[in-house]
PDB file of C-alpha atoms in Angstrom:
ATOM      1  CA  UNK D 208      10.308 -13.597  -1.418  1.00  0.00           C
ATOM      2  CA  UNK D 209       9.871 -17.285  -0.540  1.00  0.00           C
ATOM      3  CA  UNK D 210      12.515 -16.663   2.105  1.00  0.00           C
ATOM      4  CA  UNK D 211       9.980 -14.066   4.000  1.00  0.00           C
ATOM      5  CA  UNK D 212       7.149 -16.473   2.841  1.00  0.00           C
ATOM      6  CA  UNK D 213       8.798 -19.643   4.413  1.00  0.00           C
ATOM      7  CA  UNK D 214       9.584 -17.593   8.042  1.00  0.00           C
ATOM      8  CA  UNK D 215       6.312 -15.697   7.785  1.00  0.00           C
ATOM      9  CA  UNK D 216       5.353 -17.405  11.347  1.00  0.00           C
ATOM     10  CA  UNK D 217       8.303 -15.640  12.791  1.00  0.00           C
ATOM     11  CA  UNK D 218       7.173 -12.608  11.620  1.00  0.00           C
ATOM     12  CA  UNK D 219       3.149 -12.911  12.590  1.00  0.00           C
ATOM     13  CA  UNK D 220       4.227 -14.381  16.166  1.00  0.00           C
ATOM     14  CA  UNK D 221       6.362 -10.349  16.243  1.00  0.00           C
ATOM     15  CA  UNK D 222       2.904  -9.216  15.073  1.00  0.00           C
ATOM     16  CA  UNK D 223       4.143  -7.909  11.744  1.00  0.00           C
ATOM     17  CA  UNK D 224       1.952  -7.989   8.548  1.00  0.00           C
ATOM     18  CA  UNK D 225       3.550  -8.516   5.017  1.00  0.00           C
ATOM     19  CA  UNK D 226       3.244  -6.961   2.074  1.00  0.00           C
ATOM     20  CA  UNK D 227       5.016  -7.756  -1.179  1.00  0.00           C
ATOM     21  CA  UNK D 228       5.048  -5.399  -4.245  1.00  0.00           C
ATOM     22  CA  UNK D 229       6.435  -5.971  -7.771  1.00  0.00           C
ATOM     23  CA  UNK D 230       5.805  -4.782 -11.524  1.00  0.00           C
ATOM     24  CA  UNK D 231       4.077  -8.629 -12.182  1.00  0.00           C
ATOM     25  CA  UNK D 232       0.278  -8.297 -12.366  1.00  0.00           C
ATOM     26  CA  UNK D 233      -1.528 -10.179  -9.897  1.00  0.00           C
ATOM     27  CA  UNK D 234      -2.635 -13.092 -12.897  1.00  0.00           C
ATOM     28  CA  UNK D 235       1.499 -13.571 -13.136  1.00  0.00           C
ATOM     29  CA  UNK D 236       1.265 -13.421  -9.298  1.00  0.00           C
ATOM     30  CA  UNK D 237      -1.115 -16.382  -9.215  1.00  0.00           C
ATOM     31  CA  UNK D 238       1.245 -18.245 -11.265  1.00  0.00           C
ATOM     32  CA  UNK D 239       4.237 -17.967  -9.796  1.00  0.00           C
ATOM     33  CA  UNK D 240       2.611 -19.089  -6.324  1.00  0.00           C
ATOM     34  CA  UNK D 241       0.641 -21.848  -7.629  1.00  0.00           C
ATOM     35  CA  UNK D 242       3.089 -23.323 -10.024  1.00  0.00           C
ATOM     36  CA  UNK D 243       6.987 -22.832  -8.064  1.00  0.00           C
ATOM     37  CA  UNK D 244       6.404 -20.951  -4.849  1.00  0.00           C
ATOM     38  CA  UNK D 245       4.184 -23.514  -3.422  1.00  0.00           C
ATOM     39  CA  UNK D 246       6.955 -25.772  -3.962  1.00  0.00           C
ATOM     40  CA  UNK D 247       9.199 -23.729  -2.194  1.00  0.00           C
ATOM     41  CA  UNK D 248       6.628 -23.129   1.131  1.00  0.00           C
ATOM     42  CA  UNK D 249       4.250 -25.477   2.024  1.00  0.00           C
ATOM     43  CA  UNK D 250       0.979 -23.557   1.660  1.00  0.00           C
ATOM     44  CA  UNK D 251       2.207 -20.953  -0.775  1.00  0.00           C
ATOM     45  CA  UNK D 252       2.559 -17.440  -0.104  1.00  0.00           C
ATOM     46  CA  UNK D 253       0.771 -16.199   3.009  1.00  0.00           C
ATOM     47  CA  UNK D 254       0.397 -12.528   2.828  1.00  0.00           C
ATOM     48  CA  UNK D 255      -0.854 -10.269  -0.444  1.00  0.00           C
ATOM     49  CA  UNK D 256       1.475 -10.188  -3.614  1.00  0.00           C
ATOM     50  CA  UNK D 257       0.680  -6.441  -4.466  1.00  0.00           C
ATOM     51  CA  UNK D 258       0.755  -5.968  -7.921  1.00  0.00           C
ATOM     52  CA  UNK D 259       2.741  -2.534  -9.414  1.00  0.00           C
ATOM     53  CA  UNK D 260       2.503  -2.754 -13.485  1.00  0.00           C
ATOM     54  CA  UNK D 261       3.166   0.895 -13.817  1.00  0.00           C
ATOM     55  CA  UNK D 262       5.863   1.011 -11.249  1.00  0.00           C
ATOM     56  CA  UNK D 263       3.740   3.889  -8.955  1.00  0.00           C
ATOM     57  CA  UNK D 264       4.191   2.545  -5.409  1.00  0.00           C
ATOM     58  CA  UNK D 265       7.992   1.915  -6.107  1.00  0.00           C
ATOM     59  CA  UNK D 266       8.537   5.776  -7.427  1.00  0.00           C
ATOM     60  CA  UNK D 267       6.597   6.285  -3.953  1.00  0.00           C
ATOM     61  CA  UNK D 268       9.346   4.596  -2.121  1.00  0.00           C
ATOM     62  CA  UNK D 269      11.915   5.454  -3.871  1.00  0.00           C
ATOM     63  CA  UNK D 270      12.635   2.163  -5.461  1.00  0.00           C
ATOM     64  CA  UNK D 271      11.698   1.414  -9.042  1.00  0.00           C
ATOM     65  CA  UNK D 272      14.440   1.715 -11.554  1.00  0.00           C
ATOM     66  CA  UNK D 273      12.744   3.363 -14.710  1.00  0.00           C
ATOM     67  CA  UNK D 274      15.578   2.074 -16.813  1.00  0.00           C
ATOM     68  CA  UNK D 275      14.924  -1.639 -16.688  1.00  0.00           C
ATOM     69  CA  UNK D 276      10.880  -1.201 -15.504  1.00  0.00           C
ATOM     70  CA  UNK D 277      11.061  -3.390 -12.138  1.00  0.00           C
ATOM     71  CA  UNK D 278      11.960  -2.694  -8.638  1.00  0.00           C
ATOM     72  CA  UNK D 279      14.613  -3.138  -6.295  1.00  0.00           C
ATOM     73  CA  UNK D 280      14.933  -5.520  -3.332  1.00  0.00           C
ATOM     74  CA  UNK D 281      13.359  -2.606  -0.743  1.00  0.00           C
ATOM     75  CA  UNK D 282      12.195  -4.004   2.618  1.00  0.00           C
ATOM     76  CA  UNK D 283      10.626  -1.422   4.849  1.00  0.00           C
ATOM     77  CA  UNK D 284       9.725  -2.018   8.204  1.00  0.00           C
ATOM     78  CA  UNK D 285       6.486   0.546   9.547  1.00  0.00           C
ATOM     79  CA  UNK D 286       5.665   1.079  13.236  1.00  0.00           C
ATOM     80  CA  UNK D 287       1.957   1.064  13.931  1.00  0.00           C
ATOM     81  CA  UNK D 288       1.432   4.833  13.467  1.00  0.00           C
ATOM     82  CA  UNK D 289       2.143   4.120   9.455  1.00  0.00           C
ATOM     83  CA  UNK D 290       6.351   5.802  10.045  1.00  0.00           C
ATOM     84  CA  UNK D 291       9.033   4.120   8.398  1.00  0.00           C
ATOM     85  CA  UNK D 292      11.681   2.890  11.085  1.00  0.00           C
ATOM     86  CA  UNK D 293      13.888   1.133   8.521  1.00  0.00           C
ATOM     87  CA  UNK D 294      14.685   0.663   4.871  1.00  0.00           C
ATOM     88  CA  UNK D 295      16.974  -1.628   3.174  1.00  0.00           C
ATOM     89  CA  UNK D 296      17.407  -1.397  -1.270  1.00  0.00           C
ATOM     90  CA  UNK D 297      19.514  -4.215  -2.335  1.00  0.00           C
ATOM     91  CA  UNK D 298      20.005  -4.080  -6.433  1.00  0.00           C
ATOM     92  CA  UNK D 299      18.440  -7.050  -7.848  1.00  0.00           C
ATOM     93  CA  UNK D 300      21.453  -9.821  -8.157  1.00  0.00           C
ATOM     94  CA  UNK D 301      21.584 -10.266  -3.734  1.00  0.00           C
ATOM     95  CA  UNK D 302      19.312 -11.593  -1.295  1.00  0.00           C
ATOM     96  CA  UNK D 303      18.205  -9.942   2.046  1.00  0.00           C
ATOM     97  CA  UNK D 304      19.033 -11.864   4.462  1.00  0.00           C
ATOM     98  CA  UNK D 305      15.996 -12.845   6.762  1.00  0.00           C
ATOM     99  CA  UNK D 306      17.253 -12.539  10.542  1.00  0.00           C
ATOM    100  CA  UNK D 307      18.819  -9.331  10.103  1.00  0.00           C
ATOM    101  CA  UNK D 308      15.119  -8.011   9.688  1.00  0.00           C
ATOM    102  CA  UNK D 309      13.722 -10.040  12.412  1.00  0.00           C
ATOM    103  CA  UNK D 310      16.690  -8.827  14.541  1.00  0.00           C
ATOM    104  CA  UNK D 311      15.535  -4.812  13.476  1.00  0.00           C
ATOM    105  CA  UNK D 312      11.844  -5.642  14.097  1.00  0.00           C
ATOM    106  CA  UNK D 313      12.697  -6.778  17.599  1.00  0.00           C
ATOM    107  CA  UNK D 314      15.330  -3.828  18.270  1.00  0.00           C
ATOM    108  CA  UNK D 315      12.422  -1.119  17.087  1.00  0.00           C
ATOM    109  CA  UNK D 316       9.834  -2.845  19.152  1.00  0.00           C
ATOM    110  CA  UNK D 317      11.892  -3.064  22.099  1.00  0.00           C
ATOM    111  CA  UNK D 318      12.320   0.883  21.554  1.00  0.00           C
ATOM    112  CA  UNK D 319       8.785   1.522  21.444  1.00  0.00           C
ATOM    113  CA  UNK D 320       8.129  -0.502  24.095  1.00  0.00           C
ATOM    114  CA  UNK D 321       9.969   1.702  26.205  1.00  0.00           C
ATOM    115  CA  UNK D 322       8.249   4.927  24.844  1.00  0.00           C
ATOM    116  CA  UNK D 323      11.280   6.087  23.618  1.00  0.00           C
ATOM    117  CA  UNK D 324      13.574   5.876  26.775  1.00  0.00           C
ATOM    118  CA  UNK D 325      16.008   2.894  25.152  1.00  0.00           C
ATOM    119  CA  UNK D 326      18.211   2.901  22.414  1.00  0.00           C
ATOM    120  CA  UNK D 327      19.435  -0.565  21.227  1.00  0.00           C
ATOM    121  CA  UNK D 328      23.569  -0.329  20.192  1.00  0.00           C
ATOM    122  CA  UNK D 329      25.044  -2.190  17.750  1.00  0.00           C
ATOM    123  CA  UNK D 330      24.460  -6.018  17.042  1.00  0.00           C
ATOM    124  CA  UNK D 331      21.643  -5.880  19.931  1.00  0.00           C
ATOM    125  CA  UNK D 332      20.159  -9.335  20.100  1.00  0.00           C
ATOM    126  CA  UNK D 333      16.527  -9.161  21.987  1.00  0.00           C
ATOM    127  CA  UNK D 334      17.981  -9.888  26.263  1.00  0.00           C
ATOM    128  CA  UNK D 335      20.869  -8.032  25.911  1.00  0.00           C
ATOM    129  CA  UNK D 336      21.041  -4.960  27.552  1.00  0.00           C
ATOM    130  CA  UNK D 337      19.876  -1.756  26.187  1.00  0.00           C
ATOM    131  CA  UNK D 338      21.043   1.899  26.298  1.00  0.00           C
ATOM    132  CA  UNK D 339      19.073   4.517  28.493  1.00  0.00           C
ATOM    133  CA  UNK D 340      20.523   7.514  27.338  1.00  0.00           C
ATOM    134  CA  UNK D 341      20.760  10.610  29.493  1.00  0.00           C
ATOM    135  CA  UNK D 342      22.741  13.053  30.880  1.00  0.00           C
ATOM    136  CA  UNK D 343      25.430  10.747  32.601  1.00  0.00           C
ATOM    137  CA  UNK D 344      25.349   8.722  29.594  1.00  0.00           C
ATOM    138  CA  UNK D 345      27.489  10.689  27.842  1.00  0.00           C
ATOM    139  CA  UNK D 346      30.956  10.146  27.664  1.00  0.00           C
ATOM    140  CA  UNK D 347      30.378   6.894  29.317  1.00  0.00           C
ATOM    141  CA  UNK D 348      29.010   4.517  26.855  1.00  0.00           C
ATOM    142  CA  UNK D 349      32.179   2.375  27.146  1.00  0.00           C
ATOM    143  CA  UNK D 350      31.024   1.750  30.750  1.00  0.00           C
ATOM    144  CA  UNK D 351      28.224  -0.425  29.410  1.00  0.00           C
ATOM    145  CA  UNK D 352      29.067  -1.145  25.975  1.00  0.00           C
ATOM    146  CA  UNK D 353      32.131  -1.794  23.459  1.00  0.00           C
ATOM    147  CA  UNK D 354      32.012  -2.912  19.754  1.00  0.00           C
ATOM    148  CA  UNK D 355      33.792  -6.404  20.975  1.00  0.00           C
ATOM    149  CA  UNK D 356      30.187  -7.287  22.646  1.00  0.00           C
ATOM    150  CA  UNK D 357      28.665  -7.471  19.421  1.00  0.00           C
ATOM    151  CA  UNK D 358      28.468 -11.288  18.109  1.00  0.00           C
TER     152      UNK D 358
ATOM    153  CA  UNK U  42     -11.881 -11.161   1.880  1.00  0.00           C
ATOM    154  CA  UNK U  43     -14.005 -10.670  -0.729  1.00  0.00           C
ATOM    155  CA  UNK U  44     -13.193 -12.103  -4.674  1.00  0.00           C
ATOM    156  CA  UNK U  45     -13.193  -8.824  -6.622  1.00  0.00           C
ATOM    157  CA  UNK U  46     -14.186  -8.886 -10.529  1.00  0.00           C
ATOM    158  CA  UNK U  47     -11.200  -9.185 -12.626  1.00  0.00           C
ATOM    159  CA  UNK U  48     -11.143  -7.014 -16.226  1.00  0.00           C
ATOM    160  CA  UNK U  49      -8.497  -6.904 -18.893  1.00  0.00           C
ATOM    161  CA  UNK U  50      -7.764  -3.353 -17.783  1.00  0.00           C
ATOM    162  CA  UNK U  51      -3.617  -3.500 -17.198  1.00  0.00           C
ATOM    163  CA  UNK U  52      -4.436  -2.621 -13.696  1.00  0.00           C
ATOM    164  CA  UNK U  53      -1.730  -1.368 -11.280  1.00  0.00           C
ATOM    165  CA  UNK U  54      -1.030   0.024  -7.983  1.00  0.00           C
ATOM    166  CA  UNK U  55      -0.632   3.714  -7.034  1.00  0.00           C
ATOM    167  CA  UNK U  56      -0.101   5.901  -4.351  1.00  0.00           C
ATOM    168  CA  UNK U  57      -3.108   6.866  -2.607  1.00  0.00           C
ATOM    169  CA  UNK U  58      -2.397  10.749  -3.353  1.00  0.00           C
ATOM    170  CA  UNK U  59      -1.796   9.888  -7.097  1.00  0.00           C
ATOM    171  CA  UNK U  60      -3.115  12.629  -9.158  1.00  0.00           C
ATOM    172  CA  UNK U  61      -2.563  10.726 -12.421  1.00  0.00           C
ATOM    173  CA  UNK U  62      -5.551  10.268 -14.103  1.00  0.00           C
ATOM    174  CA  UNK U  63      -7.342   6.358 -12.979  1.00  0.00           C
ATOM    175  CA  UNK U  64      -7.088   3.023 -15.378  1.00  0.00           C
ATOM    176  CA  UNK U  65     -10.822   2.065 -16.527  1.00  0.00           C
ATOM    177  CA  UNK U  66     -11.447  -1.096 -14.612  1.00  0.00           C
ATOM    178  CA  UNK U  67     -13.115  -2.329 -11.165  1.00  0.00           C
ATOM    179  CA  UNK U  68      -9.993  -2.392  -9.481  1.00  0.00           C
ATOM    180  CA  UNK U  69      -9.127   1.651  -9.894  1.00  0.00           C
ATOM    181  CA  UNK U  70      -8.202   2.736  -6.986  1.00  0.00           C
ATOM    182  CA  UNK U  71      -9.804   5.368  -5.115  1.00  0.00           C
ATOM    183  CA  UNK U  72      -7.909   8.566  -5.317  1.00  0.00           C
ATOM    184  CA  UNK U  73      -7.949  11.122  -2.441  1.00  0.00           C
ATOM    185  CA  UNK U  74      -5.261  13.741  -2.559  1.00  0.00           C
ATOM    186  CA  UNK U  75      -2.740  13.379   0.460  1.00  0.00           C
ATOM    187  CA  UNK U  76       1.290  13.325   1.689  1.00  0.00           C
ATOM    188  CA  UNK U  77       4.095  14.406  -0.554  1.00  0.00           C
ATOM    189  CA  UNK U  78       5.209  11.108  -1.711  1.00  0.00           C
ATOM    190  CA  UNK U  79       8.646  10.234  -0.726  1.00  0.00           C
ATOM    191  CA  UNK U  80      10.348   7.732   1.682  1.00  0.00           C
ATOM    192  CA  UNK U  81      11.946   8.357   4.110  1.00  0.00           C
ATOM    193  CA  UNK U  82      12.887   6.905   7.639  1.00  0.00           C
ATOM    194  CA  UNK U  83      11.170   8.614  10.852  1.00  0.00           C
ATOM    195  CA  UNK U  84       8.582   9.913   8.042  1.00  0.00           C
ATOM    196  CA  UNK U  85       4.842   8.290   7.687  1.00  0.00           C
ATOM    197  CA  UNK U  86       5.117   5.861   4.638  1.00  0.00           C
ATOM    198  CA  UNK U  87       3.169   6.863   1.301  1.00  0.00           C
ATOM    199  CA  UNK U  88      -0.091   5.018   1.812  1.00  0.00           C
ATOM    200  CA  UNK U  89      -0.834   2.836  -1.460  1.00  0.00           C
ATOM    201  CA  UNK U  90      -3.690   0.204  -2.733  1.00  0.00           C
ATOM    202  CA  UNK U  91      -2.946  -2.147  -5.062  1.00  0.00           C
ATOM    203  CA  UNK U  92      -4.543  -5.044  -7.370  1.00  0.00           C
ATOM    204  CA  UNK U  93      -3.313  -8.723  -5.244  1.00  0.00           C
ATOM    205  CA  UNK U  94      -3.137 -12.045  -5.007  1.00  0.00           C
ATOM    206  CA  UNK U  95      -3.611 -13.222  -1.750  1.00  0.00           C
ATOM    207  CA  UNK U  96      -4.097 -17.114  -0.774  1.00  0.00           C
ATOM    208  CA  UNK U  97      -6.187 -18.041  -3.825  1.00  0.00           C
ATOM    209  CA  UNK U  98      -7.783 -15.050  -4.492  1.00  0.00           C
ATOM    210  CA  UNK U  99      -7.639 -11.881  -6.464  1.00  0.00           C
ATOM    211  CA  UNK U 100      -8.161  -8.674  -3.919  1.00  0.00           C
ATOM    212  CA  UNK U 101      -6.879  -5.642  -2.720  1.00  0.00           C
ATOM    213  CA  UNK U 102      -4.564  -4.538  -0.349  1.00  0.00           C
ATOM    214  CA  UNK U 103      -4.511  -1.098   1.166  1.00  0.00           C
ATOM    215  CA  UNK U 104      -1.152  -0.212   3.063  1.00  0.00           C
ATOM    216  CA  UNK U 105      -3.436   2.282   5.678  1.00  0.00           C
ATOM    217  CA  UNK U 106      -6.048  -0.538   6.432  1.00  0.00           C
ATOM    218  CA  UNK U 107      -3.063  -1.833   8.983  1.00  0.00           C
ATOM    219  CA  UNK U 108      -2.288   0.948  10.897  1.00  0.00           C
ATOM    220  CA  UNK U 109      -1.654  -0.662  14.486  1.00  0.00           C
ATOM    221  CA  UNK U 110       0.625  -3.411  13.158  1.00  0.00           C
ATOM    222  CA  UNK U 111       3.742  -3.394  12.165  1.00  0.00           C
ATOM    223  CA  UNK U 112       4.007  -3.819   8.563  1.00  0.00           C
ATOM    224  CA  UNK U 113       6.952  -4.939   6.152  1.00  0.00           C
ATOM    225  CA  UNK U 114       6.569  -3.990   2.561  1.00  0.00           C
ATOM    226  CA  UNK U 115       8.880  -6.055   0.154  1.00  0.00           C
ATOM    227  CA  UNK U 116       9.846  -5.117  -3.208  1.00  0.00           C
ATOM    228  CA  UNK U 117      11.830  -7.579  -5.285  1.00  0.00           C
ATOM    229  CA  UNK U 118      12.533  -7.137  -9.202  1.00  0.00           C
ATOM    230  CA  UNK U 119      10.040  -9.514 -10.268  1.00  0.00           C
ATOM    231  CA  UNK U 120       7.833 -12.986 -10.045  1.00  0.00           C
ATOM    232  CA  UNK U 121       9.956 -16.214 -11.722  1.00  0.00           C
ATOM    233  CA  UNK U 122      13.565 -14.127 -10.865  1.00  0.00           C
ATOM    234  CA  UNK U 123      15.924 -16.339  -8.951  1.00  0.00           C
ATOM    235  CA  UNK U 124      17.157 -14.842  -5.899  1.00  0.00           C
TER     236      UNK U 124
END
């Protein structure tokens, strides 16, 4: 949480919004922001801590674990029409790590940018070549790309 | 963004096709029956509102009210956890 909150620049200059969700009501929310998490990120937490008590959003998405009442680390990245392009549940005890998502937001952007033409292969960093997949494509992905490129 | 009225109500959020029946309290969320409600990549996200706190004040957030930006939702397991 105060990982996204500290690199939430990064993520407006992409043009993404943030949400965060958890079982805490939005009084504990307040709390945790104004007494640690401002510590943590100068300015506190910029986007909305979305508040969850009875666990309904994370049922939703597939994330709330009914045996211990909270929810698990889900990030979920949504295009502009409102689709899910990516999801990533991580049980409670490990941390996302931060440029992995900023890396997927770029790769789905670039996508969609293209209208759908491009595929980005593995590792893709944003000015490395893409895929354009069509009918000579096939067989011949070595031509253009091997798992060694990926850094 | 306006300051909404805050009640004692244990307020929560809920999917925006929730049928179950609506907390007393300001903050109950409107309810309009809508997508199956399930998660799943290349499928629209369940649209949600919930109760938040959002840079000193206590609001709502509506996941459909940012349709035409990208949007990441977070979960994590809970405020004052250490990771």
């Amino acid at each position: 949480m105060s990982a996204v909150a500290d690199k939430y620049k990064v993520l407006q200059d992409l043009g993404v919004e943030v949400i965060s969700v958890s079982v805490d009501s939005h009084f504990v929310h307040k709390m945790w922001n104004d007494n640690e998490l401002v510590k943590m990120v100068e300015g506190g937490v910029p986007f909305h801590m979305a508040s969850d008590q009875a666990g309904n959003i994370g049922k939703a998405f597939g994330v709330y674990d009914e045996n211990q009442g909270i929810e698990m680390r889900g990030r979920f990245i949504i295009d502009p029409d409102g689709v899910i392009q990516a999801m990533e549940v991580l049980t409670p005890p490990v941390g996302r790590k931060f440029s992995e998502t900023v890396r997927q937001v770029q790769a789905f952007q670039h996508v969609r940018a293209s209208k759908g033409t491009e595929a980005t292969p593995a590792g893709w960093e944003p000015g490395e070549p893409a895929l354009k997949p069509n009918p000579d494509l096939v067989g011949n992905v070595w031509k253009v790309w091997k798992p060694s490129m990926e850094n | 963004m306006a300051d909404q009225p805050q009640g004692c109500a244990r307020v929560t959020g809920k999917p925006m096709g929730d049928s179950s029946p609506p907390a007393p309290g300001p903050e109950t969320p409107e309810l309009k029956k809508e997508m199956p409600m399930t998660a799943r990549v290349g499928q629209k996200a369940p649209d949600f509102q919930a109760p938040a706190y959002y840079r000193g004040k206590f609001t709502s957030v509506k996941l459909s009210d940012y349709i035409g930006k990208w949007i990441m939702v977070c979960f994590y397991p809970g405020d004052f956890t250490f990771v």
